[in-house]
Amino acid sequence: MRFDRNARRRWMNWIMSALALLCVVVALVPLGSIIYTAVTFGGHVLSFSFLTSGYPLACSPTPSQPTCPVGGIGPAIEGTGVLLALSSLFSVPPGILAGVYLSEFGRGRLGRSVSFFTDVMTGSPSIVVGIFVYTLFFLFFGPRGVFSALSGAVALAILMIPIVTRTTEEALRLVPNSVREAAYALGIPRYRAVLHVVLSAARGAILTGVVLAVMRAGGEAAPLLLTALGNPFGFQGLTQPSASLPPIIFNFGTSAYSNQVAVAWGAALVLIIIMLCISLTVRFALRSKLS
Amino acid sequence: MVEGALSHEDPRPTKLRVDGLSAFYGPKKAISNVSLDFPERTVTAIIGPSGCGKSTLIRCLNRMHEVLPGTRIEGRVLLDGEDIYDGDPVSVRRRIGMVFQKPNPFPTMSVYDNVAAGLKLNGIRDRARVDAAVIRSLKQAALWDEVKDAIDGPGTRLSGGQQQRLCIARALAIEPEVLLMDEPCSALDPIATAKIEDLIFDLRKTYTLVIVTHNMQQAARVAEFTAFMYLGELVEFDRTQTLFEQPKQKLTENYITGRFG
């Protein structure tokens, strides 16, 4: 009887382990497929000049010109860099401060409503944020102010704020109370204890949240189609439309010309690689710090 | 003297006086009408069974009790004759330092930064002065020889006993007048405990110390005066030797002879 039970337990153990492994595989298949497809269709266009050259013109192969120039995505990389830098500037300070408020000070009705609206913002579709920013800029700056780098950065910042806020709040809640008490017992005023001791203890997790937010914003196309729009030249000033990576993947990916489609694949691969690099850099930087 | 029996008969002046102190967590009364005097440059131990209010009492002495939501106190605590509950808790805590039960060095800060934190975050920027205070405090806490080569390493990588001495050094760096210790050895092994006890013995030359302890032998070893608390009330306060050898109260005698608690 005892042996039967053991056999059953071993069987169950084996089945459950196999099931868990299967789930891992299922979760990894789409990721692997995306990377494989991007490399297959976009890998051959990658080169240094692809990262710096201008967009390709529409071109069909003809007997006199059997291959079309591929060009590059220089303007989009420049624009995405500027947009992400601006949107980080707009979203990280308010996001972190809101997280600090929720974790350290937010009691009562105001705290609860900030928390509620953060959840609502996290769940709002990016296209809706795009329409909101479009309307906002239309009202304040008129039809000529709508499509600009500034409006694009604002749209991305609105998507980033709730992510930064939530991760900051959760990171601060994980800092043990004994650390706060230690700071108070040294006669350190509360705001300084929060800024220099509690935030510093949670900085790794907060930085991870910021990176998550940047990566989310970096992959967004929908709100940018309504705001930054795109241009063939890169970043042309805050009030001018700006190029960026996700919209050109959309635009060139639906093009009828094979050289432009190839550029869309290449841009997709570059976007994946950039995100991977950001993530790895931050992980590496965190590991080398005190922890 | 509020109640003669609970006051030390000691020639040294009173540094800290507790006068009719009661402390509450919400509606629950944790300590009730406690009065006692701590003479200057002495070690006073507070003993008693778990839940008797000794930690609450010590947390009232530098206004850490009120950090928890829903708490309040009645009565007075006088430092050099002035009520610490008049005015700003922050300035009180600069004069009355505290060491906690579990070592709690600041994570992500180096040994140096941990000790310097109290000065730097109170606005002292003078590098030479901070350096000198860090070295002095680490030496006072008998930790300097062990960490002088790793002063920029993380404080959390030290052993438990070293971390607790780091916390003592951190408290000493701001030069408090009184040092409160809430069961500072309860998370440490006997060797680390012995080091902290030696340290307490040395520190009383400069500071007024109050130490909460679970361990009666520890009270007997380090403290000149001992207070025994039970169910939120101060039962007896006397010279340590008198309290352990000729307790005046039956309750004290029962506790120190191990009949309960």
Coordinates of C-alpha atoms in Angstrom, one line a residue, chain A residues 41-291:
Chain A
F41 CA 13.8 38.9 -43.0
G42 CA 15.7 41.8 -41.6
G43 CA 19.1 40.4 -40.8
H44 CA 20.6 40.8 -44.3
V45 CA 20.0 44.6 -44.4
L46 CA 21.8 45.3 -41.1
S47 CA 25.0 47.2 -41.4
F48 CA 26.5 50.3 -39.9
S49 CA 25.3 52.5 -42.8
F50 CA 21.7 51.0 -42.2
L51 CA 21.7 52.7 -38.8
T52 CA 22.8 56.1 -40.2
S53 CA 21.5 56.5 -43.7
G54 CA 18.2 58.1 -44.7
Y55 CA 15.0 56.2 -45.7
P56 CA 14.9 54.4 -49.1
L57 CA 12.8 55.8 -51.9
A58 CA 10.1 53.7 -53.3
C59 CA 11.8 51.6 -56.1
S60 CA 10.9 48.5 -58.1
P61 CA 13.7 46.4 -59.7
T62 CA 13.9 47.0 -63.5
P63 CA 16.1 45.3 -66.1
S64 CA 18.3 48.4 -66.1
Q65 CA 18.5 48.5 -62.3
P66 CA 18.1 45.0 -60.9
T67 CA 18.6 45.9 -57.2
C68 CA 17.1 48.8 -55.3
P69 CA 19.1 50.8 -52.7
V70 CA 18.0 49.8 -49.2
G71 CA 19.0 53.0 -47.5
G72 CA 18.6 53.0 -43.7
I73 CA 16.7 54.1 -40.6
G74 CA 19.0 56.9 -39.3
P75 CA 16.2 59.5 -39.0
A76 CA 14.0 57.0 -37.0
I77 CA 16.8 56.1 -34.6
E78 CA 17.6 59.8 -34.0
G79 CA 13.9 60.6 -33.5
T80 CA 13.2 57.7 -31.2
G81 CA 16.3 58.6 -29.1
V82 CA 15.0 62.2 -28.7
L83 CA 11.4 61.1 -28.0
L84 CA 12.5 58.6 -25.4
A85 CA 14.8 61.1 -23.7
L86 CA 12.1 63.8 -23.6
S87 CA 9.4 61.5 -22.4
S88 CA 11.7 60.1 -19.7
L89 CA 12.3 63.7 -18.6
F90 CA 8.6 64.3 -18.4
S91 CA 7.6 61.0 -16.8
V92 CA 10.4 59.8 -14.4
P93 CA 10.4 62.7 -11.9
P94 CA 6.6 62.9 -11.5
G95 CA 6.3 59.1 -11.6
I96 CA 8.8 58.6 -8.8
L97 CA 7.4 61.4 -6.7
A98 CA 3.9 60.0 -7.1
G99 CA 5.2 56.6 -6.0
V100 CA 6.9 58.1 -3.0
Y101 CA 3.7 59.8 -2.1
L102 CA 1.6 56.6 -2.4
S103 CA 4.1 54.6 -0.4
E104 CA 5.2 57.1 2.3
F105 CA 2.5 59.7 2.7
G106 CA -0.6 58.8 0.8
R107 CA -3.2 58.0 3.4
G108 CA -6.9 58.8 3.2
R109 CA -9.0 59.8 0.3
L110 CA -6.3 61.6 -1.8
G111 CA -4.0 58.6 -1.6
R112 CA -6.7 56.2 -2.6
S113 CA -7.8 58.3 -5.5
V114 CA -4.2 58.7 -6.8
S115 CA -3.8 55.0 -6.5
F116 CA -7.1 54.4 -8.4
F117 CA -6.2 56.7 -11.2
T118 CA -2.8 55.2 -11.6
D119 CA -4.5 51.9 -12.1
V120 CA -6.8 53.4 -14.7
M121 CA -3.9 55.1 -16.5
T122 CA -2.0 51.8 -16.6
G123 CA -4.9 50.1 -18.3
S124 CA -5.8 52.8 -20.8
P125 CA -5.1 51.8 -24.4
S126 CA -2.2 53.7 -26.0
I127 CA -4.3 54.8 -29.0
V128 CA -6.7 56.6 -26.5
V129 CA -3.7 58.4 -25.0
G130 CA -2.7 59.4 -28.5
I131 CA -6.2 60.8 -29.2
F132 CA -6.1 62.6 -25.9
V133 CA -2.8 64.3 -26.5
Y134 CA -3.8 65.1 -30.1
T135 CA -6.9 66.9 -28.8
L136 CA -5.0 68.6 -26.1
F137 CA -2.4 70.0 -28.5
F138 CA -5.1 70.9 -31.0
L139 CA -6.9 73.0 -28.3
F140 CA -3.8 74.8 -27.1
F141 CA -1.7 75.1 -30.3
G142 CA -4.1 74.8 -33.1
P143 CA -3.9 72.4 -36.1
R144 CA -0.3 73.2 -36.9
G145 CA 0.9 72.4 -33.3
V146 CA -0.6 68.9 -33.2
F147 CA 2.1 66.9 -35.0
S148 CA 5.3 67.6 -33.1
A149 CA 8.1 65.9 -31.2
L150 CA 6.7 67.6 -28.1
S151 CA 3.2 66.1 -28.4
G152 CA 4.8 62.7 -29.2
A153 CA 7.0 62.9 -26.0
V154 CA 4.0 63.9 -23.9
A155 CA 1.9 61.0 -25.2
L156 CA 4.7 58.6 -24.4
A157 CA 5.3 60.2 -21.0
I158 CA 1.6 59.7 -20.1
L159 CA 2.0 56.0 -20.9
M160 CA 5.2 55.8 -18.7
I161 CA 4.1 57.7 -15.6
P162 CA 1.8 55.0 -14.2
I163 CA 4.4 52.3 -14.7
V164 CA 7.1 54.3 -12.9
T165 CA 4.7 55.2 -10.2
R166 CA 3.6 51.6 -9.5
T167 CA 7.1 50.2 -9.5
T168 CA 8.4 53.0 -7.3
E169 CA 5.5 52.5 -4.8
E170 CA 6.1 48.7 -4.7
A171 CA 9.8 49.0 -4.4
L172 CA 9.5 51.5 -1.5
R173 CA 7.0 49.2 0.3
L174 CA 9.6 46.5 0.2
V175 CA 12.1 48.6 2.2
P176 CA 11.8 47.4 5.8
N177 CA 10.3 49.8 8.3
S178 CA 13.4 49.2 10.5
V179 CA 15.4 51.2 7.9
R180 CA 13.0 54.2 8.2
E181 CA 13.1 53.9 12.0
A182 CA 16.9 53.9 12.0
A183 CA 16.9 57.1 10.0
Y184 CA 14.4 58.8 12.3
A185 CA 16.4 57.7 15.4
L186 CA 19.4 59.6 14.0
G187 CA 17.3 62.8 14.0
I188 CA 17.0 62.9 10.3
P189 CA 14.0 64.8 9.1
R190 CA 11.3 62.7 7.4
Y191 CA 11.7 64.1 3.9
R192 CA 15.4 63.6 4.0
A193 CA 15.0 60.1 5.4
V194 CA 12.7 59.3 2.5
L195 CA 14.8 60.9 -0.2
H196 CA 18.3 59.8 0.9
V197 CA 17.7 56.5 2.8
V198 CA 14.5 54.9 1.7
L199 CA 14.7 55.9 -2.0
S200 CA 18.4 54.9 -2.1
A201 CA 17.6 51.5 -0.6
A202 CA 15.1 50.9 -3.4
R203 CA 17.0 52.5 -6.3
G204 CA 17.6 49.2 -8.0
A205 CA 14.0 48.2 -8.3
I206 CA 13.0 51.8 -9.2
L207 CA 15.6 51.8 -12.0
T208 CA 14.2 48.6 -13.3
G209 CA 10.7 50.2 -13.4
V210 CA 12.1 53.1 -15.3
V211 CA 13.6 50.8 -17.9
L212 CA 10.4 48.9 -18.2
A213 CA 8.6 52.1 -18.8
V214 CA 11.1 53.2 -21.5
M215 CA 10.8 49.9 -23.2
R216 CA 7.0 50.1 -23.2
A217 CA 7.2 53.6 -24.7
G218 CA 9.9 52.7 -27.2
G219 CA 7.7 50.1 -28.7
E220 CA 4.6 52.2 -29.1
A221 CA 3.4 53.1 -32.6
A222 CA -0.3 54.0 -32.2
P223 CA 0.0 57.2 -30.2
L224 CA 2.9 58.4 -32.2
L225 CA 0.9 58.1 -35.5
L226 CA -1.4 60.7 -33.9
T227 CA 1.3 63.0 -32.4
A228 CA 4.9 62.9 -33.6
L229 CA 3.6 61.5 -36.9
G230 CA 7.0 61.1 -38.6
N231 CA 9.2 62.9 -41.1
P232 CA 12.0 61.8 -43.4
F233 CA 14.7 63.8 -41.7
G234 CA 14.8 62.7 -38.0
F235 CA 14.4 65.3 -35.2
Q236 CA 13.6 68.8 -36.6
G237 CA 12.9 70.7 -33.4
L238 CA 10.3 70.3 -30.6
T239 CA 7.4 71.9 -32.6
Q240 CA 8.1 69.9 -35.8
P241 CA 6.9 66.3 -36.5
S242 CA 9.6 63.8 -35.6
A243 CA 10.6 60.4 -37.1
S244 CA 10.7 57.4 -34.8
L245 CA 11.1 53.6 -35.2
P246 CA 7.7 52.0 -34.6
P247 CA 5.8 54.2 -37.1
I248 CA 8.2 53.5 -39.9
I249 CA 7.8 49.7 -39.2
F250 CA 4.1 50.3 -39.7
N251 CA 4.5 52.6 -42.8
F252 CA 7.2 50.6 -44.6
G253 CA 5.9 47.2 -43.6
T254 CA 2.7 47.9 -45.5
S255 CA 4.6 49.4 -48.5
A256 CA 4.2 47.8 -52.0
Y257 CA 8.0 48.1 -52.6
S258 CA 10.2 45.3 -51.5
N259 CA 13.2 47.5 -50.5
Q260 CA 11.0 49.4 -48.1
V261 CA 9.5 46.2 -46.6
A262 CA 13.1 45.0 -46.1
V263 CA 13.8 48.2 -44.2
A264 CA 10.7 47.6 -42.0
W265 CA 12.1 44.2 -41.0
G266 CA 15.5 45.7 -40.4
A267 CA 14.0 48.4 -38.2
A268 CA 12.0 45.8 -36.2
L269 CA 15.2 43.9 -35.6
V270 CA 17.1 47.1 -34.6
L271 CA 14.3 48.0 -32.1
I272 CA 14.5 44.6 -30.5
I273 CA 18.3 44.8 -30.2
I274 CA 18.1 48.4 -28.7
M275 CA 15.6 47.2 -26.1
L276 CA 17.8 44.2 -25.3
C277 CA 20.9 46.5 -24.9
I278 CA 19.1 48.9 -22.6
S279 CA 17.9 46.0 -20.4
L280 CA 21.3 44.3 -20.3
T281 CA 23.1 47.6 -19.6
V282 CA 20.9 48.4 -16.6
R283 CA 21.2 44.9 -15.2
F284 CA 24.9 45.0 -15.5
A285 CA 25.1 48.5 -14.0
L286 CA 23.0 47.3 -11.0
R287 CA 25.0 44.2 -10.4
S288 CA 28.3 46.1 -10.2
K289 CA 26.8 48.5 -7.6
L290 CA 26.6 47.8 -3.9
S291 CA 23.8 45.3 -3.3

